[in-house]
Tab-separated table of C-alpha atoms and ligand atoms in Angstrom:
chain	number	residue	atom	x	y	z
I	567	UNK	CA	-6.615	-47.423	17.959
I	568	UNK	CA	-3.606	-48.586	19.262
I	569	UNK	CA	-3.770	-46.608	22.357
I	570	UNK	CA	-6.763	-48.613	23.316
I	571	UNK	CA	-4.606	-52.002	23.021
I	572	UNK	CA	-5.512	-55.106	21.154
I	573	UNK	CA	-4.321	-55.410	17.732
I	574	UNK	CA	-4.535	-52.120	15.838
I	575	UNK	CA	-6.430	-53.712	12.194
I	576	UNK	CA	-8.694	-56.058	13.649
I	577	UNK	CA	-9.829	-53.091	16.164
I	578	UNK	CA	-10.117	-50.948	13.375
I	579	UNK	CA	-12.087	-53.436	11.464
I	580	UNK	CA	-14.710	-54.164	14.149
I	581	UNK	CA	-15.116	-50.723	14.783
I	582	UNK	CA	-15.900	-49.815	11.304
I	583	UNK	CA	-18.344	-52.661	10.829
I	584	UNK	CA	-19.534	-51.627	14.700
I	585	UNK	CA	-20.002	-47.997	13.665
I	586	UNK	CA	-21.871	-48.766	10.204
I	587	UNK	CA	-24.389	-51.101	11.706
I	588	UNK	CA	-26.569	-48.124	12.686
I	589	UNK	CA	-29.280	-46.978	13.387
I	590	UNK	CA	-27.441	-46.838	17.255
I	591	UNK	CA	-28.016	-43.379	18.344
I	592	UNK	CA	-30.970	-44.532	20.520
I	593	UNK	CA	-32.403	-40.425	21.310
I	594	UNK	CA	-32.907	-40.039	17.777
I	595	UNK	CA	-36.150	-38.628	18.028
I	596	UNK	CA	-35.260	-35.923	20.725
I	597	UNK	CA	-35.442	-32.778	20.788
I	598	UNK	CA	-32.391	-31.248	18.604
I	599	UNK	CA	-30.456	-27.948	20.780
I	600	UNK	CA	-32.078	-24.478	20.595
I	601	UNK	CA	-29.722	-21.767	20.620
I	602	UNK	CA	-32.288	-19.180	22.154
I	603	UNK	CA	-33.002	-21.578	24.874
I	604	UNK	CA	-29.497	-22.040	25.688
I	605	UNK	CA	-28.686	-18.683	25.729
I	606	UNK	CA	-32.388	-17.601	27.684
I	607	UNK	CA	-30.881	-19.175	30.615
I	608	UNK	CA	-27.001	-18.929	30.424
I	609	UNK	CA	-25.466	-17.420	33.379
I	610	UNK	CA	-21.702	-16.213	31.689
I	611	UNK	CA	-21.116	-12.859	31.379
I	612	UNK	CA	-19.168	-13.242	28.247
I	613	UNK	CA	-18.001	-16.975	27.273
I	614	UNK	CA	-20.768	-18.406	24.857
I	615	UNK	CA	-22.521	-14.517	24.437
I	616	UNK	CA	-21.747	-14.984	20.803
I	617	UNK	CA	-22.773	-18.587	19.904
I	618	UNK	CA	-23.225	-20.743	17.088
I	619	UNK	CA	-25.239	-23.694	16.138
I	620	UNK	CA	-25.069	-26.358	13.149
I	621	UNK	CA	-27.097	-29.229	12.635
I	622	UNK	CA	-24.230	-30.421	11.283
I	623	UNK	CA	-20.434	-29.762	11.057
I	624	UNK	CA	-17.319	-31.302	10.083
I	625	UNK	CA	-15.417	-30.448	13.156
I	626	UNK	CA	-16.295	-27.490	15.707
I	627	UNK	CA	-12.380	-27.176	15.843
I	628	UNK	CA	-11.667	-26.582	12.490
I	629	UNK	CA	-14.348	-23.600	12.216
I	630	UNK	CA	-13.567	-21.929	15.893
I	631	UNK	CA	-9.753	-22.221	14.373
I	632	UNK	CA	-10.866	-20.370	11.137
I	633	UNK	CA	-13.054	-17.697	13.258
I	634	UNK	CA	-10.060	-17.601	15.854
I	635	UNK	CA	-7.776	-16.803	13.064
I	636	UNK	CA	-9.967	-13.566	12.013
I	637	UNK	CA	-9.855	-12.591	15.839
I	638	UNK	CA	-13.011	-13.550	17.341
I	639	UNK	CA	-12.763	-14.196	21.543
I	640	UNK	CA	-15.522	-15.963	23.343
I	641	UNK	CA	-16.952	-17.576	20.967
I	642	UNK	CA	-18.822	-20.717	21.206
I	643	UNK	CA	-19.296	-22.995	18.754
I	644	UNK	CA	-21.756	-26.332	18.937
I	645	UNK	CA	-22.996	-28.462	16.176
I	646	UNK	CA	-25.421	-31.467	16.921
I	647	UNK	CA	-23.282	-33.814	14.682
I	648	UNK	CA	-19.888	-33.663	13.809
I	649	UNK	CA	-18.830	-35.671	10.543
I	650	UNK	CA	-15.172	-35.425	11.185
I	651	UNK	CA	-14.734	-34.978	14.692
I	652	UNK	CA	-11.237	-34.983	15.478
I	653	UNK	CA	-9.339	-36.073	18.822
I	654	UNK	CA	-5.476	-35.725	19.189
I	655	UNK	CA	-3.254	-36.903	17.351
I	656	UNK	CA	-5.163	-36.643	14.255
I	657	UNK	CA	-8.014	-39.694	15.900
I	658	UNK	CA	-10.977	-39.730	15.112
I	659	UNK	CA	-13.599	-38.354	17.157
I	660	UNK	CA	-17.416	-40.386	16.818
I	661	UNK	CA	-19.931	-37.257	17.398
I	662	UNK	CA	-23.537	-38.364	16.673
I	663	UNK	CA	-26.872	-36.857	17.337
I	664	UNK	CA	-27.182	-36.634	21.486
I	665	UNK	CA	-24.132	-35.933	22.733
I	666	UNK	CA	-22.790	-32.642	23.569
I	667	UNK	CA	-20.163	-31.197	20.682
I	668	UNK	CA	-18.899	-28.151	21.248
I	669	UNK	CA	-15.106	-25.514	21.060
I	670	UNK	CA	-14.648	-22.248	22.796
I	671	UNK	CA	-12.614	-19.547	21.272
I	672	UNK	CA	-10.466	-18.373	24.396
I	673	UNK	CA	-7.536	-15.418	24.229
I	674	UNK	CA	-5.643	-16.067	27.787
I	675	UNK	CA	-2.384	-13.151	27.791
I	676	UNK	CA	-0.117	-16.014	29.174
I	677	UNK	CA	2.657	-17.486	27.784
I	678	UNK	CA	2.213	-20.422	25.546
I	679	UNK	CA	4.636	-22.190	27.998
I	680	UNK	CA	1.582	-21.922	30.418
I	681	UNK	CA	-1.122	-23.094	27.936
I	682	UNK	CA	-1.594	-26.669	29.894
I	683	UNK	CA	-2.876	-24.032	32.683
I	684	UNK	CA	-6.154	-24.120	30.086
I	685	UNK	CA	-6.455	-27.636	29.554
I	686	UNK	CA	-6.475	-27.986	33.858
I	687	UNK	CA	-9.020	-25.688	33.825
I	688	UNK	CA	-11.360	-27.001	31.462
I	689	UNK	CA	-11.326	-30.772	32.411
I	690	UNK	CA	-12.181	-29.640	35.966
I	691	UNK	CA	-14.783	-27.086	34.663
I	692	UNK	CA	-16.308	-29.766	32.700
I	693	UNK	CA	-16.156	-32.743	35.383
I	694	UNK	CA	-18.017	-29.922	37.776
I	695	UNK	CA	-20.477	-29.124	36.072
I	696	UNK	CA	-21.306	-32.909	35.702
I	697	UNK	CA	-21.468	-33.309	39.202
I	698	UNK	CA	-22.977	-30.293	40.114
I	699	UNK	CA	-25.635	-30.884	37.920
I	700	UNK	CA	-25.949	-34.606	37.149
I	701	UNK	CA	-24.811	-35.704	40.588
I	702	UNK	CA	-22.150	-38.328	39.022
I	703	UNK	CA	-18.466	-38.033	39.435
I	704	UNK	CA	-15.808	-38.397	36.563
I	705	UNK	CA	-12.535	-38.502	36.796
I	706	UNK	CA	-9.818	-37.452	34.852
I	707	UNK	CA	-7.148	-39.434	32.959
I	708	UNK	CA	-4.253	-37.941	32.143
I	709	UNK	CA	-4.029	-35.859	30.299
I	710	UNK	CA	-7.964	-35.029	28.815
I	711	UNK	CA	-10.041	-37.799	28.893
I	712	UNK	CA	-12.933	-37.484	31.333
I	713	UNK	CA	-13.773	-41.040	32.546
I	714	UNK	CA	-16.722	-42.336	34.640
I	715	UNK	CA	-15.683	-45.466	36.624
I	716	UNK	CA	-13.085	-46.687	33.718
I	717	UNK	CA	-14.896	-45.539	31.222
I	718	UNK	CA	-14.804	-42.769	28.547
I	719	UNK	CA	-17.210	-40.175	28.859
I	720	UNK	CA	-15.848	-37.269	27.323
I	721	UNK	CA	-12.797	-35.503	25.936
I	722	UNK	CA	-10.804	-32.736	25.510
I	723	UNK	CA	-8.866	-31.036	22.720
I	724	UNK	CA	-7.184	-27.669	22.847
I	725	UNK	CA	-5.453	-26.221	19.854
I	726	UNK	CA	-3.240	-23.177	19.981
I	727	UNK	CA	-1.788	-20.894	18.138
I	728	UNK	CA	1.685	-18.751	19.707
I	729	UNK	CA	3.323	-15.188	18.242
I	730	UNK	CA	6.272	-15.815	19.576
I	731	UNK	CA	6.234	-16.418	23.400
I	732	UNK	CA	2.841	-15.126	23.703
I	733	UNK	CA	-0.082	-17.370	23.294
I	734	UNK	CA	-2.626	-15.761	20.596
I	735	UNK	CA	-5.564	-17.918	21.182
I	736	UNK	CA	-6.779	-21.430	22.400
I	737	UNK	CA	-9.511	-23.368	20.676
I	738	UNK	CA	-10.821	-25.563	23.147
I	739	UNK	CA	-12.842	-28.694	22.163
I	740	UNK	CA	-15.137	-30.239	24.830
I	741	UNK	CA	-16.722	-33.769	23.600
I	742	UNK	CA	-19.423	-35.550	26.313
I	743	UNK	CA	-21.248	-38.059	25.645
I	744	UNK	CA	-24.353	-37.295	26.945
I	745	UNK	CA	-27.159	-39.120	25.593
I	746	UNK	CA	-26.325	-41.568	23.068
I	747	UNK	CA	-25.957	-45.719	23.206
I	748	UNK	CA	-22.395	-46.303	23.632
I	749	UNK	CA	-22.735	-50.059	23.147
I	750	UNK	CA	-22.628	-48.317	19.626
I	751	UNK	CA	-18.899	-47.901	19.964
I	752	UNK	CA	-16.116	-50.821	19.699
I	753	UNK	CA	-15.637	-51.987	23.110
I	754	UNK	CA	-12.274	-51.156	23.603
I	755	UNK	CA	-12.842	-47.516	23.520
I	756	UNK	CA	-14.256	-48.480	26.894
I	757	UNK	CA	-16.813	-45.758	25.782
I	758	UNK	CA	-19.907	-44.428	28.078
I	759	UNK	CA	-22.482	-42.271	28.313
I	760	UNK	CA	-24.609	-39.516	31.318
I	761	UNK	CA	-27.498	-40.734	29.899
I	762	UNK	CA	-25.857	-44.891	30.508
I	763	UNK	CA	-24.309	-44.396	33.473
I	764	UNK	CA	-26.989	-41.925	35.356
I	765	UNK	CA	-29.628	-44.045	33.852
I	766	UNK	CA	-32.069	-41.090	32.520
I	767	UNK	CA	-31.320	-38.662	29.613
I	768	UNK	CA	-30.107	-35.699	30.511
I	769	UNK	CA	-30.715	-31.706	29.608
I	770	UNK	CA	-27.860	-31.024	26.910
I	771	UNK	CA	-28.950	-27.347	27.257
I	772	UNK	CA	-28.784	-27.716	31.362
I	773	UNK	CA	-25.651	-29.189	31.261
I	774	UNK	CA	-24.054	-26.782	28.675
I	775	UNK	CA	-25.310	-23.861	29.814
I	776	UNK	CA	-23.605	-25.324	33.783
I	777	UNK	CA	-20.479	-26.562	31.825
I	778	UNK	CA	-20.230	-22.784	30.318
I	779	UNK	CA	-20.714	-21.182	33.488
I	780	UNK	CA	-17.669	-23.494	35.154
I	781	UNK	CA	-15.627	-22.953	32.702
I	782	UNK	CA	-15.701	-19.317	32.809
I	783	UNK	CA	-15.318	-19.524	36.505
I	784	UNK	CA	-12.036	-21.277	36.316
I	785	UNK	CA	-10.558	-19.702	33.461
I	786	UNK	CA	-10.561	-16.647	35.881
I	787	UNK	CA	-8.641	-18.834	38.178
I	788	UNK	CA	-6.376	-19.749	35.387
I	789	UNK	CA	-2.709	-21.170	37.225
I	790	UNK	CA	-4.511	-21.092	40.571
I	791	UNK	CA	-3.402	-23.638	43.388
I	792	UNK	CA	-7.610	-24.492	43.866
I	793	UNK	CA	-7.627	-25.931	40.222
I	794	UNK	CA	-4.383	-27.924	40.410
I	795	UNK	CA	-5.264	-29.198	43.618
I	796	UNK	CA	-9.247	-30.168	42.562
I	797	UNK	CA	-7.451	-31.446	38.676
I	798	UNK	CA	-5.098	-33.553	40.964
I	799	UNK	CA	-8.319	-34.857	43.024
I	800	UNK	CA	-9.962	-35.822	40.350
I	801	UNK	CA	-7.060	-37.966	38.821
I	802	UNK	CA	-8.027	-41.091	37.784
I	803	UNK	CA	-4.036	-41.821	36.914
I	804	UNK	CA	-2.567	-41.366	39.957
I	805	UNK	CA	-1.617	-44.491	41.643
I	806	UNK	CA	-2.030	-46.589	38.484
I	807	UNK	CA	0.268	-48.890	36.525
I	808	UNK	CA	0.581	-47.360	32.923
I	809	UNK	CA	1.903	-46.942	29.752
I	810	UNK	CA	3.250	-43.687	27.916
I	811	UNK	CA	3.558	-43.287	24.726
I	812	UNK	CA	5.665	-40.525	23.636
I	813	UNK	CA	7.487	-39.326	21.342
I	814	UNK	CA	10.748	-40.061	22.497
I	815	UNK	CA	9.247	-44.069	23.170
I	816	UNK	CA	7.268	-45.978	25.193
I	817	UNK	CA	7.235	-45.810	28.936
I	818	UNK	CA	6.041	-48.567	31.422
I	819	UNK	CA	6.101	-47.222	35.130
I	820	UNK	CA	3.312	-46.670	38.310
I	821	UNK	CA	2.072	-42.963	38.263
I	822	UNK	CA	3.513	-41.077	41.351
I	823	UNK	CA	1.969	-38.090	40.858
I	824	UNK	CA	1.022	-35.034	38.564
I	825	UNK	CA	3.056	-32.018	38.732
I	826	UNK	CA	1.933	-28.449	39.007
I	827	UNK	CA	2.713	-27.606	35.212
I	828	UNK	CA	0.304	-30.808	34.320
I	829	UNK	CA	3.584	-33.131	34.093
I	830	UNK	CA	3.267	-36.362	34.793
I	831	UNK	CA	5.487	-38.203	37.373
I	832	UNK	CA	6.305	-41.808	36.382
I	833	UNK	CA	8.100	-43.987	38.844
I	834	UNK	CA	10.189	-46.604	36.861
I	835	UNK	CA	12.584	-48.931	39.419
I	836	UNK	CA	14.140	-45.943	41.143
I	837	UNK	CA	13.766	-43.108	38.748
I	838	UNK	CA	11.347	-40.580	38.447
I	839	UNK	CA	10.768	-39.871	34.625
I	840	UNK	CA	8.301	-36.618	34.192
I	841	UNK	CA	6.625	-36.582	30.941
I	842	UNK	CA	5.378	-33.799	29.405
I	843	UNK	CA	2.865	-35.219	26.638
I	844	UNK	CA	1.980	-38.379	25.798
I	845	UNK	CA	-0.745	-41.050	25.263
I	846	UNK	CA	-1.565	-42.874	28.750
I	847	UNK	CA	-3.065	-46.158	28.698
I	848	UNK	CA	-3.816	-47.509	31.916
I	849	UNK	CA	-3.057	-51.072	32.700
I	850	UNK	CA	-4.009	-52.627	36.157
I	851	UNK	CA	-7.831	-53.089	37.136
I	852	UNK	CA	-9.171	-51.589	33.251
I	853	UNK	CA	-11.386	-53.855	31.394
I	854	UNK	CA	-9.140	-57.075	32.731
I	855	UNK	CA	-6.189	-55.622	30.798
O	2277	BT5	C1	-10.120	-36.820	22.792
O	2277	BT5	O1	-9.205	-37.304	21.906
O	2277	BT5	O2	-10.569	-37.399	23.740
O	2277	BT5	C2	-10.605	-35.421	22.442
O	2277	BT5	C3	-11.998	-35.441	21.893
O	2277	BT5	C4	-12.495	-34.044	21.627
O	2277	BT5	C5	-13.782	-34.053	20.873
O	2277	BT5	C6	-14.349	-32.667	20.742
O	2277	BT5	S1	-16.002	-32.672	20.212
O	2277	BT5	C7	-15.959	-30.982	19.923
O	2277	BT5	C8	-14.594	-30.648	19.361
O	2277	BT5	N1	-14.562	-30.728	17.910
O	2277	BT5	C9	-13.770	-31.716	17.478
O	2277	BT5	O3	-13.580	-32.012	16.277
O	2277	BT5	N2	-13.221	-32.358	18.533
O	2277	BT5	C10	-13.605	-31.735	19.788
O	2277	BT5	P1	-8.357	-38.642	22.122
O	2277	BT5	O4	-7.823	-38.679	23.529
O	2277	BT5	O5	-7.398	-38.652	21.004
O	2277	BT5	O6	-9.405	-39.799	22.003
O	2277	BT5	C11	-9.811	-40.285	20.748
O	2277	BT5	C12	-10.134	-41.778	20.903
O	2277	BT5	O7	-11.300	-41.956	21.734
O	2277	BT5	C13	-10.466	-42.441	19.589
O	2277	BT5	O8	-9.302	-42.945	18.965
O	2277	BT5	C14	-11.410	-43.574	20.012
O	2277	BT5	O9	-10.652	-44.659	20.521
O	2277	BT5	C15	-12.140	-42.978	21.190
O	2277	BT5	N3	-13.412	-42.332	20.853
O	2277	BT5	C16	-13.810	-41.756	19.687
O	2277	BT5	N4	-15.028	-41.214	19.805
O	2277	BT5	C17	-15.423	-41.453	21.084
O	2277	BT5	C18	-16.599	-41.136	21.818
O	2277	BT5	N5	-17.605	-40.440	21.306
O	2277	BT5	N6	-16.646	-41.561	23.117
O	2277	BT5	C19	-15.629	-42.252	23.684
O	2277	BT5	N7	-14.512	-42.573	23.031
O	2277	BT5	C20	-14.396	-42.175	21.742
């Protein structure tokens, strides 16, 4: 919660008492995902062939990282809820009825020195397919958080596993919020929704079966210049005033620029400090912060 600013407990507090106010999932009564229909029309030739649906799961993660482990490739996983949806850093993830939960099993042979390569890929997969199909235009903020305008639509979370150099698979988490009421949410997740911001509900199985098909179009282009160039586009981060938290501290500084191996470029007086991983808050021009 911290990341979000504010103080941490009292954040934490309204979001719990926020969160257990239900009922706030306002598409309760539609129509849940159909696996059959998804796959009548899906246009891959082999991401999401092998696909699995739960009405409910703890975390699509945790069971494409248990299926990974036994070898599986391609596989999709979705669930319709998620009871412990997880984010980074061990955050929760909020995954109710509407909204589009799902992890890919992928097996890139690159080294896991190159496994940001992935994470590129996907966030620009994922914001095409929302334009393509939904006509709106997210952004990205550094590093996986798909924003519309300055708000949180989606996320992503990629989980890998090396032997030795090599990387031995990537489980790849996509979150959007597609149709649910994010006034549901604490307000300074600066949440949102498709369904909110486009002002209709959307086809989950439309937009998954798009956000498969981009997805396996730029993991083909894996390290290309075309996806750098489109993931630096997209940026909602560059330009902004921010703050990094990292492990080695925190980091105040104006965002020059985002390097080709997903660093970012932090301008601090009359230093460039590149930083590798972090949590980005931006500070100028969000929510009056
Ligand atoms: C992310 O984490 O943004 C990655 C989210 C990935 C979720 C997918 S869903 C399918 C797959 N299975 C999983 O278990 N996870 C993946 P992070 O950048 O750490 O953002 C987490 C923070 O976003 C939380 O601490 C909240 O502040 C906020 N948040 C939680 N749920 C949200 C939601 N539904 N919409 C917007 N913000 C949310």
């Amino acid at each position: 919660m911290a990341a979000y600013g504010g103080d941490a407990s009292s954040a934490e507090a309204r979001r719990r008492s926020k969160l257990s106010a239900g009922p706030h999932h306002r598409d309760r009564e539609l129509a849940p995902l159909d696996k059959d229909r998804i796959l009548s029309c899906l246009g891959t030739r082999w991401l999401g062939r092998d696909m699995r649906l739960f009405a409910q799961l703890a975390s699509t993660n945790e069971l494409a990282i248990s299926l990974a482990q036994k070898g599986e490739s391609g596989t999709v996983i979705l669930a319709e809820v998620q009871t412990r949806g997880r984010g980074r850093l061990s955050r929760h993830w909020e995954s109710p009825s509407g909204g589009i939960w799902m992890s890919l099993i992928l097996r890139p042979d690159i080294p896991i020195a190159l496994a940001y390569q992935i994470n590129m890929a996907i966030c620009v997969a994922v914001c095409r397919a929302i334009s393509n199909l939904l006509g709106l235009n997210p952004g990205i903020k550094w590093p996986n958080d798909l924003l519309i305008g300055e708000r949180k639509v989606g996320g992503i979370l990629m989980e890998v596993q090396a032997e030795g150099e090599r990387l031995e698979y990537a489980v790849v988490g996509v979150g959007i919020n597609a149709n649910i009421d994010p006034s549901a949410f604490p307000d300074d997740w600066m949440a949102t929704s498709l369904s909110r911001e486009g002002g209709s509900e959307v086809s989950r199985t439309a937009l998954i079966q798009r956000t498969l098909l981009e997805i396996e179009r730029a993991y083909e282009n894996l390290g290309s210049m075309e996806i750098y160039d489109e993931w630096r586009r997209r940026s909602a981060t560059i330009g902004r005033m921010v703050r990094i938290s990292a492990n080695s501290g925190e980091l105040v500084g104006e965002v020059e620029d985002l390097a080709e191996d997903g660093a970012l470029l932090l301008r601090r007086n009359d230093e460039v400090v590149r930083v590798l991983a972090g949590d980005c808050i931006h500070l100028r021009g969000m929510g009056g912060l």
